[in-house]
Short mmCIF file of C-alpha atoms and ligand atoms in Angstrom, two decimals:
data_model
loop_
_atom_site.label_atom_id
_atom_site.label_comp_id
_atom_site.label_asym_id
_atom_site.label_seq_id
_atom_site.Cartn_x
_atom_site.Cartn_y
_atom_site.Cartn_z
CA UNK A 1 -4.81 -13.95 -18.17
CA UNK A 2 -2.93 -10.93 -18.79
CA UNK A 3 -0.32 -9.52 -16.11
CA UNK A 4 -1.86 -6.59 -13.73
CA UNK A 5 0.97 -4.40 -13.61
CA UNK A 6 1.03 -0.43 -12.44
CA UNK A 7 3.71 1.67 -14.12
CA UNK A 8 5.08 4.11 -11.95
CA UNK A 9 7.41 6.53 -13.74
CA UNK A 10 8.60 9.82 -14.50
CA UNK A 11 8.52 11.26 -18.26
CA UNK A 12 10.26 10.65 -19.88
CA UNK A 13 11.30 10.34 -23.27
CA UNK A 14 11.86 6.24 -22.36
CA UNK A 15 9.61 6.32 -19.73
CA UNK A 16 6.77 7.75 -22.55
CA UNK A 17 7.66 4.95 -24.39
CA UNK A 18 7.69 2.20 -22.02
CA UNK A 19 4.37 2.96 -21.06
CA UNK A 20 3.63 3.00 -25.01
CA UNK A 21 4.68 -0.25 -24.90
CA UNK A 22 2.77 -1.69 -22.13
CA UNK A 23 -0.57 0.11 -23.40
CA UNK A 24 -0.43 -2.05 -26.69
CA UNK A 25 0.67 -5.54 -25.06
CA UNK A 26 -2.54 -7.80 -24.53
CA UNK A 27 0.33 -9.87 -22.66
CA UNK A 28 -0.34 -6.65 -19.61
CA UNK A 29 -3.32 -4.83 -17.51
CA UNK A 30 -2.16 -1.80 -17.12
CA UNK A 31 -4.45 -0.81 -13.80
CA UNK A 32 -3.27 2.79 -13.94
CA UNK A 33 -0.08 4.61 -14.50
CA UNK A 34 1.15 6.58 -11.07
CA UNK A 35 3.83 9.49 -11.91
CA UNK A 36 6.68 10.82 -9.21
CA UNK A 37 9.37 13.64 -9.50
CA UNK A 38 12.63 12.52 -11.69
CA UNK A 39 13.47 13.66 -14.82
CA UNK A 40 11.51 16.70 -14.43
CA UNK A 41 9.64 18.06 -11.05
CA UNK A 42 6.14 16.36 -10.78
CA UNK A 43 3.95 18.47 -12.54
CA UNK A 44 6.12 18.34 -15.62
CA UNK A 45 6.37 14.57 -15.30
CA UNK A 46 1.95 14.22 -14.25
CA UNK A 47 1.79 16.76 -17.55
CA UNK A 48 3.62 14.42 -19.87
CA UNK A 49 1.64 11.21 -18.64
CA UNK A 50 -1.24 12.87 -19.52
CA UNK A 51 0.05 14.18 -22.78
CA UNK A 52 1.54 10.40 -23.81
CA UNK A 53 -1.81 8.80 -23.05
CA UNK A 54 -3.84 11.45 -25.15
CA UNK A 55 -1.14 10.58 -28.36
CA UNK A 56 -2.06 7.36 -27.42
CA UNK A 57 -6.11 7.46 -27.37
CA UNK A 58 -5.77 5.31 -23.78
CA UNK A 59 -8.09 5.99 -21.21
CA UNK A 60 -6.08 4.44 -18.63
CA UNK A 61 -6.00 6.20 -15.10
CA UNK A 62 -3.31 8.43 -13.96
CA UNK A 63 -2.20 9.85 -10.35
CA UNK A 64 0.21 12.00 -9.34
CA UNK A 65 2.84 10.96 -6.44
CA UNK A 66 5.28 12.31 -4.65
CA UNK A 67 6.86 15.18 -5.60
CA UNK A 68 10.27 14.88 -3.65
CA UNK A 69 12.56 12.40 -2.11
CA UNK A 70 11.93 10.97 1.27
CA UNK A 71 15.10 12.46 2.91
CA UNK A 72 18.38 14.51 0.39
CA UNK A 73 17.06 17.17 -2.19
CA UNK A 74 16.02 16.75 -5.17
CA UNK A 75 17.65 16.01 -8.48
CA UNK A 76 16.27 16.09 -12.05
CA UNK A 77 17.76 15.53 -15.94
CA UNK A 78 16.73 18.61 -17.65
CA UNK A 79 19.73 18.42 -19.40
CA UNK A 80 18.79 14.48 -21.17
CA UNK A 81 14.89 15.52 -21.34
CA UNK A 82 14.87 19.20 -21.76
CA UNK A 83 13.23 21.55 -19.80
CA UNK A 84 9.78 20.31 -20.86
CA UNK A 85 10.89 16.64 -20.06
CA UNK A 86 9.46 15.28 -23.50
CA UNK A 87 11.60 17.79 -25.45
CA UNK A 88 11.65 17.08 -29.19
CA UNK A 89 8.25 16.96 -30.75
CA UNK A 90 5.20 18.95 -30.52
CA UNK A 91 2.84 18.15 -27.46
CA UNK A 92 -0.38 18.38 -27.55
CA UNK A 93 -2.52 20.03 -25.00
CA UNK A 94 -3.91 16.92 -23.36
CA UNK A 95 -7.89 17.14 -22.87
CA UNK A 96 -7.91 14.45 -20.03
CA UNK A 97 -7.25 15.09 -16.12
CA UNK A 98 -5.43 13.25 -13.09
CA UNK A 99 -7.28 11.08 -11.24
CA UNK A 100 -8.43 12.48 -7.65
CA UNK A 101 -6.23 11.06 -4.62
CA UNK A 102 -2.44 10.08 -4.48
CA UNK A 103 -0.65 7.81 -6.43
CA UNK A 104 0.08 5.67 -3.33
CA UNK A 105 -2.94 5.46 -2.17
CA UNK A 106 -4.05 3.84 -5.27
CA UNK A 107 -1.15 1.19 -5.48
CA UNK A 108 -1.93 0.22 -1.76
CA UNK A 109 -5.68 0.14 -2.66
CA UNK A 110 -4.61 -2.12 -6.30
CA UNK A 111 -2.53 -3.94 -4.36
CA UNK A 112 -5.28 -4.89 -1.50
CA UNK A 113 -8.09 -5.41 -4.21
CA UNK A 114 -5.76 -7.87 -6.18
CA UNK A 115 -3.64 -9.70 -3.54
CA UNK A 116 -0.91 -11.34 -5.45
CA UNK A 117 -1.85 -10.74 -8.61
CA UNK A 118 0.05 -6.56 -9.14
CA UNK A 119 3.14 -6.05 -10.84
CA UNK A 120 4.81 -2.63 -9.96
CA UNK A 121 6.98 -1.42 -13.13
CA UNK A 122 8.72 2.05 -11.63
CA UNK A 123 10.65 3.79 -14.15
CA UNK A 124 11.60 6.49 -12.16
CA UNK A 125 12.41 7.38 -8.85
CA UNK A 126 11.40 4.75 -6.23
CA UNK A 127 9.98 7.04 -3.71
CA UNK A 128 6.00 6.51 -4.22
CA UNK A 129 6.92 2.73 -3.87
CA UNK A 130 8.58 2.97 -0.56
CA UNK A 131 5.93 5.45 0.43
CA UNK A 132 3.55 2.54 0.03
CA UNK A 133 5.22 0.10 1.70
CA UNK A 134 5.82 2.59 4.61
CA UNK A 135 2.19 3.52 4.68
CA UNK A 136 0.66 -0.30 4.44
CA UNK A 137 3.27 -2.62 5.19
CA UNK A 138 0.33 -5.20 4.93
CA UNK A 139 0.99 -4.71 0.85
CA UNK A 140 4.44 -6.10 1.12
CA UNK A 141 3.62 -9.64 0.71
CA UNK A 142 1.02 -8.88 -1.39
CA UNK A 143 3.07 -7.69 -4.11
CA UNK A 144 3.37 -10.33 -6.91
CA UNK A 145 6.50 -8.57 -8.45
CA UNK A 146 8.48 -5.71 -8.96
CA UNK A 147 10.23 -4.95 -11.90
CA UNK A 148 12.28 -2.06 -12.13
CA UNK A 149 14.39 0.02 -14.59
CA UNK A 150 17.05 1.03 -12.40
CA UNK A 151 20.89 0.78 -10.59
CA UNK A 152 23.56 -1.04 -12.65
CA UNK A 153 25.84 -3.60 -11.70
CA UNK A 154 28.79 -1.81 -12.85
CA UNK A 155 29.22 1.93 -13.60
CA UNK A 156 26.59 5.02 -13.35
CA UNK A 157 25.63 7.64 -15.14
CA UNK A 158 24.62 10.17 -12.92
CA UNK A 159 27.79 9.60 -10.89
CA UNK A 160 30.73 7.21 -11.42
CA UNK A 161 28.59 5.32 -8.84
CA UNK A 162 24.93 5.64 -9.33
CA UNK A 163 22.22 5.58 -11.43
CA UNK A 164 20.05 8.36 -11.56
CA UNK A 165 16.39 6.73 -10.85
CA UNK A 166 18.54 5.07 -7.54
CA UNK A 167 20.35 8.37 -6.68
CA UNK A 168 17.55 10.31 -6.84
CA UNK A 169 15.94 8.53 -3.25
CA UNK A 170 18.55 6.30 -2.40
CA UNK A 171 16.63 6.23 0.72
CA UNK A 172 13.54 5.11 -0.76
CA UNK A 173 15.45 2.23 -2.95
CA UNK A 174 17.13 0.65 -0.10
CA UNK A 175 13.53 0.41 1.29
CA UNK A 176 12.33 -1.11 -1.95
CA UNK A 177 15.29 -3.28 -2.51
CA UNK A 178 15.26 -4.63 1.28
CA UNK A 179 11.60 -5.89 1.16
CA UNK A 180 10.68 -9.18 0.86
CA UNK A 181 9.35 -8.98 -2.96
CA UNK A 182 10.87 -10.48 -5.58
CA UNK A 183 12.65 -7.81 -7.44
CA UNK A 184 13.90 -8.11 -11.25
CA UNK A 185 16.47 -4.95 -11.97
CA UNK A 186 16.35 -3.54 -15.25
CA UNK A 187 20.03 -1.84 -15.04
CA UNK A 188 22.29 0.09 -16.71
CA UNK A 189 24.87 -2.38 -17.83
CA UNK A 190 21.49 -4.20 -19.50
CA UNK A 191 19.62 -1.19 -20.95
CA UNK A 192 23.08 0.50 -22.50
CA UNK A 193 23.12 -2.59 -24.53
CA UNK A 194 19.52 -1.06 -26.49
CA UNK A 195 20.69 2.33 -28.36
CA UNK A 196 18.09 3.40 -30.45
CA UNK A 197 20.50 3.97 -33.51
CA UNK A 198 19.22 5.52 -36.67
CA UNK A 199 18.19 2.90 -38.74
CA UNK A 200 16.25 1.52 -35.05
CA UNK A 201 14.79 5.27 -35.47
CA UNK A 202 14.08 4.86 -38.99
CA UNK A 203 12.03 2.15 -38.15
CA UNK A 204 9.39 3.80 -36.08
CA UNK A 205 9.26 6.63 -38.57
CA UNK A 206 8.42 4.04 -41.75
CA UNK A 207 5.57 2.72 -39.62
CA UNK A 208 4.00 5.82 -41.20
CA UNK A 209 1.88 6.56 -38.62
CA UNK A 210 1.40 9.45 -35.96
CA UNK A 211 2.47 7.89 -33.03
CA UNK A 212 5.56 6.08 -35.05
CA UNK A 213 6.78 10.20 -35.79
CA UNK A 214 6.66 11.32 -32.25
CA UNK A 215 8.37 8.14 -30.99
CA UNK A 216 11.15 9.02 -34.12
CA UNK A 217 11.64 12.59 -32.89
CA UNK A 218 11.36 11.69 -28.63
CA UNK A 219 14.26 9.33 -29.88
CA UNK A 220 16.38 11.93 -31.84
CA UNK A 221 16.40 14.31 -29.19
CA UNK A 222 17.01 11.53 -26.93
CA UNK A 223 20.58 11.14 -28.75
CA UNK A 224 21.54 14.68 -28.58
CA UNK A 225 22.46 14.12 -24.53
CA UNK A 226 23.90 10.77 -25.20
CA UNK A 227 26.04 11.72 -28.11
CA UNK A 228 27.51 14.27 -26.46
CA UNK A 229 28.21 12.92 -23.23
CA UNK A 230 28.87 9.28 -24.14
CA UNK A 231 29.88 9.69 -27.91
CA UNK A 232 26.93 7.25 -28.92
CA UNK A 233 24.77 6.96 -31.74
CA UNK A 234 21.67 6.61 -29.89
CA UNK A 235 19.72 6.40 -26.57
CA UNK A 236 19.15 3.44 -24.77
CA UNK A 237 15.19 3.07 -24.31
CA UNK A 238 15.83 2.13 -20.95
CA UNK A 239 12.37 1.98 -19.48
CA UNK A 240 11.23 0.20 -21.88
CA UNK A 241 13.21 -2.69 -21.16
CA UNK A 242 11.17 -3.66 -18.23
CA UNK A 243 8.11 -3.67 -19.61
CA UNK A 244 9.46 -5.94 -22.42
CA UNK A 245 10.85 -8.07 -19.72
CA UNK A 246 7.20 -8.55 -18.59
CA UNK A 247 6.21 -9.42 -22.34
CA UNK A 248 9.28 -11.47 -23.55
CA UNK A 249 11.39 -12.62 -20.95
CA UNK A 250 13.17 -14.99 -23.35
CA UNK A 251 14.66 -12.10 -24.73
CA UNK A 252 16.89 -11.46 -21.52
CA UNK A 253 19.18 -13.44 -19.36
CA UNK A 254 19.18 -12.57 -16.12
CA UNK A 255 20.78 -14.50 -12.43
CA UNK A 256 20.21 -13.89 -9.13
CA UNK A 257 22.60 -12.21 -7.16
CA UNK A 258 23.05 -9.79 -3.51
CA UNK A 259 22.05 -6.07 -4.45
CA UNK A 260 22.39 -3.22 -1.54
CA UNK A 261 21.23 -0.06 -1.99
CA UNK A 262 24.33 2.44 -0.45
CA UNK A 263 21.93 5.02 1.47
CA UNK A 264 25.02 7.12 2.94
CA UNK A 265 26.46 9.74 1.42
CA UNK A 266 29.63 10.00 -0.40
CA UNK A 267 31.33 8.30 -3.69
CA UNK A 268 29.49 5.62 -3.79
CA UNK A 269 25.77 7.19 -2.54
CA UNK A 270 23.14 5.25 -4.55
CA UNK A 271 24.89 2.56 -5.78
CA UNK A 272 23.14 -0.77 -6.03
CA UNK A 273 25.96 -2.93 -4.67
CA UNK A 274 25.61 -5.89 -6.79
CA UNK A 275 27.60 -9.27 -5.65
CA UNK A 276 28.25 -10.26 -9.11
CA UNK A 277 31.08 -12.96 -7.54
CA UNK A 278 28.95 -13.94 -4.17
CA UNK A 279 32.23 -13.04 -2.28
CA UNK A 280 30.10 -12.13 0.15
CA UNK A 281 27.89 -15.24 1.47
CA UNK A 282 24.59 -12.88 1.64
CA UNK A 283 21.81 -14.46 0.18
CA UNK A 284 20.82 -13.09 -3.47
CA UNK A 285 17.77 -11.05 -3.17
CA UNK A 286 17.70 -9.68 -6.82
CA UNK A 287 17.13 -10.97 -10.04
CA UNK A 288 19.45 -9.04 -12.63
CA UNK A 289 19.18 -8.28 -15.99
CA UNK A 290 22.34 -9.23 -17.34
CA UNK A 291 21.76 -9.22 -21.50
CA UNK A 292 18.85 -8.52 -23.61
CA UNK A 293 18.29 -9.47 -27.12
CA UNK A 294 18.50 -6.15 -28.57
CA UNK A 295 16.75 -6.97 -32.13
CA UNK A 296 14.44 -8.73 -30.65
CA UNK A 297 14.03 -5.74 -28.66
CA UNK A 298 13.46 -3.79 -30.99
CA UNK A 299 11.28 -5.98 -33.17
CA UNK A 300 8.70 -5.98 -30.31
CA UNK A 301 8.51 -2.43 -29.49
CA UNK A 302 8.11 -1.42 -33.52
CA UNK A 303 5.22 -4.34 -33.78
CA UNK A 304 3.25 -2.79 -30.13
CA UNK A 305 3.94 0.60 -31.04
CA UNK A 306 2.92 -0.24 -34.89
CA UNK A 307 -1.01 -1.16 -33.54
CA UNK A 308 -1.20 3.04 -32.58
CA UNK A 309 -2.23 5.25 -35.17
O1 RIB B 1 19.08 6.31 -15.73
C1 RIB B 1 18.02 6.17 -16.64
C2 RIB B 1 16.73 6.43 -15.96
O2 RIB B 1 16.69 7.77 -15.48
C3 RIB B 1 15.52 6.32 -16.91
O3 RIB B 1 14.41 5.87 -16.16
C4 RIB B 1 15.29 7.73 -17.35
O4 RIB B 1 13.92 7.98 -17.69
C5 RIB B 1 15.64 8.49 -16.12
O5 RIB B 1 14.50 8.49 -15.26
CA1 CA B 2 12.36 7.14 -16.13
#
């Protein structure tokens, strides 16, 4: 029975990919795809969904969300994903529309129709998540999981603190991260460990096929940001990661540790605290991605994204 999971995200270049990823896994349902502000304002971000599922020939459902932060203003990464968000190769002019209503009405109604049974994947921003819980707390327990790309139990990248899916509504994450659902945390100090180098690159290109080219030239303007500001060789698909975590969770190790979301303002504003050394007695409320097997990685995502045309 595969996995019922709603990806909530923001593209993207790695969020286009993730959901790339979770369209071609028979392991996952994918019950719709539900976009928010992040990278790019919303209708960027609802304009690229609908652009990645026409490359993709999916007819899955998508809704827009919220288009700001519960409470501080709002941020966005024009300077990673360029000004279109999915800077890099040519996008098509998708034929298909948004659904009608609000992305969190539809995860409350998923989440009602299939108690226990929904997996949220955000990618972005957590703020149509917390909107949901807000709106029908009755959902909480209904969630079976939530497995996020987001935080880092050591340093950030849109601060020295905080990553920039958590900064952008830290409000909204400490919501998310102090409900009673189990929580696996895709974070930086796992996802850094996936640069899609050039020979990784190379591989989607020799796959010789239309999709394999746009996911080659999403990935090489994907560097551009991450060579010059961290001197790398390529850029971690960090979305992706937690969809693969749903499909091969023997490729990570993960443990279970304290993580608080810091919702005031100041150095460390969006931090996920993590209590790597349980100095602190709390109870451990997260469970962490701590390595991933990057090859393996790797292998899986050129195999799923190797079924497109
Ligand atoms: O910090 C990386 C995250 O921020 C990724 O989800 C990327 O898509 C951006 O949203
Ligand atoms: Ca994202």
């Amino acid at each position: 029975m595969p996995t019922k999971i709603i990806h909530d995200c923001d593209p993207g270049h790695d969020d286009a990919i993730a959901t790339m990823l979770a369209l071609a896994s028979p392991e996952l349902q994918t019950l719709g795809i539900t976009v928010v502000y992040g990278n790019v304002g919303l209708e960027r971000t609802t304009q690229n969904a609908l652009v990645v599922r026409e490359i993709l020939g999916s007819k899955v459902p998508i809704y827009a969300g919220a288009d700001r932060p519960l409470v501080r203003d709002r941020i966005s990464a024009e300077a990673v994903h360029g000004k279109s968000g999915l800077e890099g190769p040519h996008l098509p002019t998708p034929t298909g529309k948004l659904e009608d209503g609000h992305a969190v009405g539809f995860i409350i109604e998923q989440v009602l129709k299939y108690p226990g049974e929904v997996t949220l994947v955000p990618t972005g921003a957590l703020t149509n998540i917390a909107l949901a819980m807000r709106m029908e707390p009755k959902i909480v327990p209904l969630i079976r999981q939530i497995v996020l790309m987001g935080g880092s139990i050591d340093i950030g990248n849109w601060s020295p603190s905080a990553e920039f899916n958590i900064l952008c509504d830290p409000h909204a994450a400490k919501i998310v991260f102090e409900a009673a659902v189990p929580l696996m945390m895709c974070g930086l100090n796992l996802t850094h460990q996936t640069p899609a180098i050039p020979s990784r690159v190379a591989r989607f290109r020799a796959l010789g096929t239309r999709v394999g080219e746009f996911t080659a030239q999403l990935l090489e303007f994907f560097r551009q940001h991450h060579r010059e500001v961290f001197g790398w060789e390529g850029a971690p698909i960090h979305d992706a990661c937690a969809v693969a975590f749903l499909i091969k969770p023997e490729l990570f190790k993960t443990g279970m540790y304290n993580v608080e979301i810091e919702a005031n303002e100041g150095l460390a504003y969006g931090r996920t605290v993590c209590d790597y050394w349980h100095v602190t007695g709390k109870k451990p409320n997260v469970e962490v991605g701590l390595e991933i097997d990057a090859d393996g990685f790797y292998d899986l995502l050129v195999e799923r994204i190797g079924t497109y045309r």
